[in-house]
Amino acid sequence: MTKNQWNAFCEYRENLRKKCDSWLTLSEELKPLQTEASKKDTPAYPLETPVVYNSAYEEINAEDEIKLIVIGDNPGKDEQLKKNRRYLVGQSGKIADGFFKRNPELGIDFRKNVIIMNKTPVHTAKTSHLKYLLKNGSEEIVSLILESQKEMAEMASKLHQSLVEEKSPGEKSTQLWLVGYAELKGKGLFLPYRDVLKNAYHGKSAWDEVFVFQHFSMNRFLVDLKDFRKNNGNLSLEESLKKLGHQHRDEIFGN
């Protein structure tokens, strides 16, 4: 990273750490809600971290080359374990990691060249369980889920724009992949995130480097990409990703 890129990342990392520490003060109310939400469709599991800061950020240093920001939904069962406390380390993360390993022409190491974010750091075993928290939680819990999305969107867009604007001459711009399509439309859970993110890029050239994809979970990303390439056979993988990612972006955010 350039000096300015590194400073922007350090600012993002410190701000998120402080935010997560403050949101953890609601742990006593969050934990029973998270446990109850999971009972209907999830085997019992150790609930250890109700609000998850991505500890993988502590391993990033100024010499690293950040080529991509990937934004998932929220921390699941594996992500919240004390031994992990990092994003996309469960099955979805393994699928993402495998995709980049199988396609070395993209030049991306998922665990080295990617900053992984979420739309909210509030843990649930399944993303849909956030609806239970919104329905049954106090005003403070509802505010946490909604406001954390806005905060995360603002921080993500600010860092991404800095990485794009402060890159070295001749260096490719850092892309931002927003993965998780369904909850960004209609009456989805992540409309606050969507709206704040779009407004943060208003008139900025970095918007060209924002892409939307299906989630890695249950191979939805891979299936969607495969279908797109089947219908657009003359495109390279990189070209297919750009066109598909912009197509979904326009469907979610408008042109």
C-alpha positions as CSV (number, residue, x, y, z in Angstrom):
1,M,0.0,0.0,0.0
2,T,1.1,3.6,-0.5
3,K,1.5,5.7,2.6
4,N,-1.9,7.3,2.2
5,Q,-3.6,4.0,1.5
6,W,-2.0,2.5,4.7
7,N,-3.1,5.5,6.8
8,A,-6.7,5.2,5.4
9,F,-6.7,1.5,6.3
10,C,-5.4,2.2,9.8
11,E,-8.1,4.8,10.4
12,Y,-10.7,2.3,9.2
13,R,-9.4,-0.5,11.4
14,E,-9.2,1.7,14.5
15,N,-12.7,3.2,14.0
16,L,-14.2,-0.2,13.5
17,R,-12.5,-1.6,16.6
18,K,-13.9,1.2,18.7
19,K,-17.4,0.8,17.2
20,C,-17.4,-2.9,17.9
21,D,-16.2,-2.4,21.5
22,S,-19.0,0.1,22.1
23,W,-21.6,-2.2,20.5
24,L,-20.5,-5.1,22.7
25,T,-22.0,-3.3,25.7
26,L,-25.3,-4.8,24.5
27,S,-24.0,-8.3,24.7
28,E,-26.1,-9.2,27.7
29,E,-29.3,-8.6,25.8
30,L,-28.0,-9.8,22.4
31,K,-26.9,-13.3,23.5
32,P,-30.3,-14.7,24.5
33,L,-31.9,-13.2,21.4
34,Q,-29.3,-14.8,19.2
35,T,-29.7,-18.1,20.9
36,E,-33.5,-18.1,20.7
37,A,-33.4,-17.0,17.0
38,S,-31.2,-20.0,16.1
39,K,-33.4,-22.7,17.9
40,K,-35.9,-23.2,15.1
41,D,-33.4,-24.3,12.4
42,T,-29.9,-24.5,13.8
43,P,-28.2,-27.1,16.1
44,A,-27.0,-25.8,19.4
45,Y,-23.5,-24.1,19.2
46,P,-21.2,-22.1,21.5
47,L,-22.2,-18.5,21.3
48,E,-19.0,-16.6,22.2
49,T,-19.0,-13.2,20.5
50,P,-22.3,-11.4,19.8
51,V,-20.6,-8.5,18.0
52,V,-17.6,-9.5,15.9
53,Y,-14.6,-7.3,15.1
54,N,-12.5,-8.8,12.3
55,S,-9.3,-9.7,14.0
56,A,-7.7,-10.5,10.6
57,Y,-7.2,-6.8,10.2
58,E,-4.4,-7.0,12.8
59,E,-2.4,-9.1,10.4
60,I,-2.5,-6.6,7.5
61,N,0.6,-4.5,7.2
62,A,1.8,-1.6,5.0
63,E,3.6,-3.9,2.6
64,D,0.5,-5.8,1.6
65,E,-1.1,-5.2,-1.7
66,I,-4.9,-4.8,-1.3
67,K,-6.6,-5.7,-4.6
68,L,-10.1,-6.3,-3.4
69,I,-12.7,-5.5,-0.7
70,V,-15.3,-8.2,-0.2
71,I,-18.4,-7.3,1.8
72,G,-20.4,-10.2,3.1
73,D,-23.6,-10.2,5.3
74,N,-22.9,-10.7,9.0
75,P,-20.7,-13.0,11.1
76,G,-22.0,-16.6,11.4
77,K,-21.3,-19.5,13.7
78,D,-17.7,-19.9,12.7
79,E,-16.9,-16.2,12.5
80,Q,-17.9,-15.5,16.1
81,L,-15.9,-18.3,17.8
82,K,-13.1,-16.9,20.0
83,K,-10.5,-18.9,18.1
84,N,-11.5,-17.1,14.9
85,R,-13.2,-13.8,15.4
86,R,-12.8,-13.0,11.7
87,Y,-15.0,-12.8,8.7
88,L,-15.8,-15.4,6.0
89,V,-13.9,-18.3,7.6
90,G,-16.8,-20.8,7.4
91,Q,-18.1,-22.6,4.3
92,S,-18.7,-19.5,2.3
93,G,-15.2,-18.3,3.0
94,K,-13.8,-21.6,1.8
95,I,-15.8,-21.4,-1.4
96,A,-14.4,-17.8,-2.0
97,D,-10.9,-18.9,-1.2
98,G,-11.2,-21.9,-3.6
99,F,-12.5,-19.7,-6.4
100,F,-9.5,-17.5,-6.4
101,K,-7.1,-20.4,-6.0
102,R,-8.6,-22.1,-9.1
103,N,-8.4,-18.9,-11.1
104,P,-4.8,-17.6,-10.6
105,E,-5.2,-15.3,-13.7
106,L,-7.1,-13.0,-11.4
107,G,-3.9,-12.5,-9.3
108,I,-5.7,-12.5,-6.0
109,D,-4.9,-14.4,-2.8
110,F,-8.2,-14.3,-0.8
111,R,-6.4,-14.4,2.5
112,K,-3.7,-11.9,1.6
113,N,-4.9,-9.4,-1.0
114,V,-8.5,-9.0,0.2
115,I,-10.0,-6.9,3.0
116,I,-13.1,-8.7,4.2
117,M,-16.0,-6.7,5.7
118,N,-19.6,-7.3,6.7
119,K,-22.7,-5.2,6.4
120,T,-23.2,-5.5,10.2
121,P,-20.9,-7.0,12.8
122,V,-23.9,-8.4,14.8
123,H,-23.7,-12.2,14.8
124,T,-26.5,-14.6,14.0
125,A,-26.2,-18.3,13.0
126,K,-28.0,-17.4,9.8
127,T,-28.4,-14.0,8.3
128,S,-32.2,-14.3,8.3
129,H,-32.1,-14.6,12.1
130,L,-31.5,-10.8,12.2
131,K,-35.2,-10.5,11.5
132,Y,-35.9,-12.1,14.9
133,L,-33.6,-9.7,16.6
134,L,-35.3,-6.8,14.9
135,K,-38.8,-8.1,15.9
136,N,-38.0,-9.1,19.5
137,G,-35.1,-6.8,20.6
138,S,-35.3,-3.6,22.5
139,E,-35.1,-0.2,20.8
140,E,-31.3,-0.3,21.5
141,I,-31.0,-3.7,19.7
142,V,-33.0,-2.5,16.7
143,S,-31.0,0.7,16.5
144,L,-27.7,-1.3,16.7
145,I,-28.7,-3.5,13.7
146,L,-29.8,-0.6,11.6
147,E,-27.2,2.0,12.6
148,S,-24.3,-0.4,12.5
149,Q,-25.2,-1.0,8.8
150,K,-25.0,2.7,8.1
151,E,-21.7,3.1,10.0
152,M,-20.2,0.1,8.2
153,A,-21.3,1.4,4.8
154,E,-19.8,4.8,5.5
155,M,-16.5,3.3,6.7
156,A,-16.3,0.9,3.8
157,S,-16.9,3.5,1.1
158,K,-14.4,5.9,2.7
159,L,-11.7,3.3,2.8
160,H,-12.4,2.1,-0.7
161,Q,-12.4,5.5,-2.2
162,S,-9.0,6.2,-0.5
163,L,-7.6,3.0,-1.9
164,V,-8.7,4.0,-5.4
165,E,-7.7,7.6,-5.2
166,E,-4.3,7.1,-3.5
167,K,-3.0,4.2,-5.6
168,S,0.4,4.3,-7.2
169,P,0.7,5.4,-10.8
170,G,-0.1,2.5,-13.1
171,E,-1.5,0.4,-10.4
172,K,-5.0,-1.3,-10.9
173,S,-7.7,0.2,-8.8
174,T,-9.0,-1.8,-5.8
175,Q,-12.4,-3.3,-6.5
176,L,-15.2,-3.6,-4.0
177,W,-17.5,-6.7,-4.2
178,L,-20.8,-6.5,-2.4
179,V,-21.8,-10.1,-2.0
180,G,-25.3,-11.2,-0.9
181,Y,-27.9,-10.0,-3.4
182,A,-31.3,-10.9,-2.0
183,E,-31.3,-8.8,1.2
184,L,-30.3,-5.7,-0.7
185,K,-33.6,-5.4,-2.6
186,G,-37.4,-5.3,-1.8
187,K,-37.8,-5.3,1.9
188,G,-34.4,-6.8,2.6
189,L,-32.5,-6.6,5.8
190,F,-29.7,-4.5,4.4
191,L,-31.5,-1.6,2.8
192,P,-29.9,0.9,5.2
193,Y,-26.5,-0.4,4.1
194,R,-27.4,-0.2,0.4
195,D,-28.7,3.4,0.6
196,V,-25.8,4.8,2.6
197,L,-23.3,3.1,0.4
198,K,-24.8,4.5,-2.8
199,N,-25.0,8.1,-1.4
200,A,-21.4,7.9,-0.3
201,Y,-20.2,7.4,-3.9
202,H,-22.4,10.1,-5.5
203,G,-20.4,11.6,-8.3
204,K,-17.2,9.7,-7.4
205,S,-15.2,7.8,-10.0
206,A,-14.6,4.9,-7.5
207,W,-18.2,3.9,-8.2
208,D,-16.9,2.2,-11.4
209,E,-15.0,-0.2,-9.1
210,V,-18.1,-1.3,-7.1
211,F,-19.7,-4.6,-8.1
212,V,-22.6,-6.7,-6.7
213,F,-22.7,-10.5,-6.8
214,Q,-24.7,-13.4,-5.4
215,H,-23.4,-14.7,-2.1
216,F,-20.7,-17.4,-2.0
217,S,-22.9,-19.5,0.3
218,M,-24.5,-22.6,-1.3
219,N,-22.4,-21.9,-4.4
220,R,-24.8,-19.1,-5.5
221,F,-21.9,-17.0,-6.7
222,L,-20.4,-19.8,-8.7
223,V,-23.7,-20.9,-10.3
224,D,-24.6,-17.3,-11.2
225,L,-21.2,-16.7,-12.8
226,K,-21.3,-20.0,-14.7
227,D,-24.7,-19.2,-16.1
228,F,-23.6,-15.8,-17.2
229,R,-20.4,-17.1,-18.9
230,K,-22.5,-19.8,-20.6
231,N,-24.5,-17.0,-22.2
232,N,-21.5,-14.8,-22.9
233,G,-19.0,-17.3,-24.1
234,N,-16.5,-14.9,-25.7
235,L,-15.7,-13.1,-22.5
236,S,-12.7,-13.8,-20.3
237,L,-13.3,-14.5,-16.6
238,E,-12.2,-11.0,-15.7
239,E,-14.5,-9.4,-18.3
240,S,-17.4,-11.7,-17.1
241,L,-16.9,-10.6,-13.5
242,K,-17.0,-6.9,-14.4
243,K,-20.1,-7.2,-16.6
244,L,-22.0,-9.4,-14.2
245,G,-21.0,-7.4,-11.2
246,H,-22.1,-4.1,-12.8
247,Q,-25.3,-5.7,-14.1
248,H,-26.3,-6.7,-10.5
249,R,-25.1,-3.4,-9.2
250,D,-27.4,-1.6,-11.5
251,E,-30.3,-3.9,-10.6
252,I,-29.8,-3.1,-6.9
253,F,-28.8,0.6,-7.0
254,G,-30.2,1.8,-10.3
255,N,-28.0,3.1,-13.1
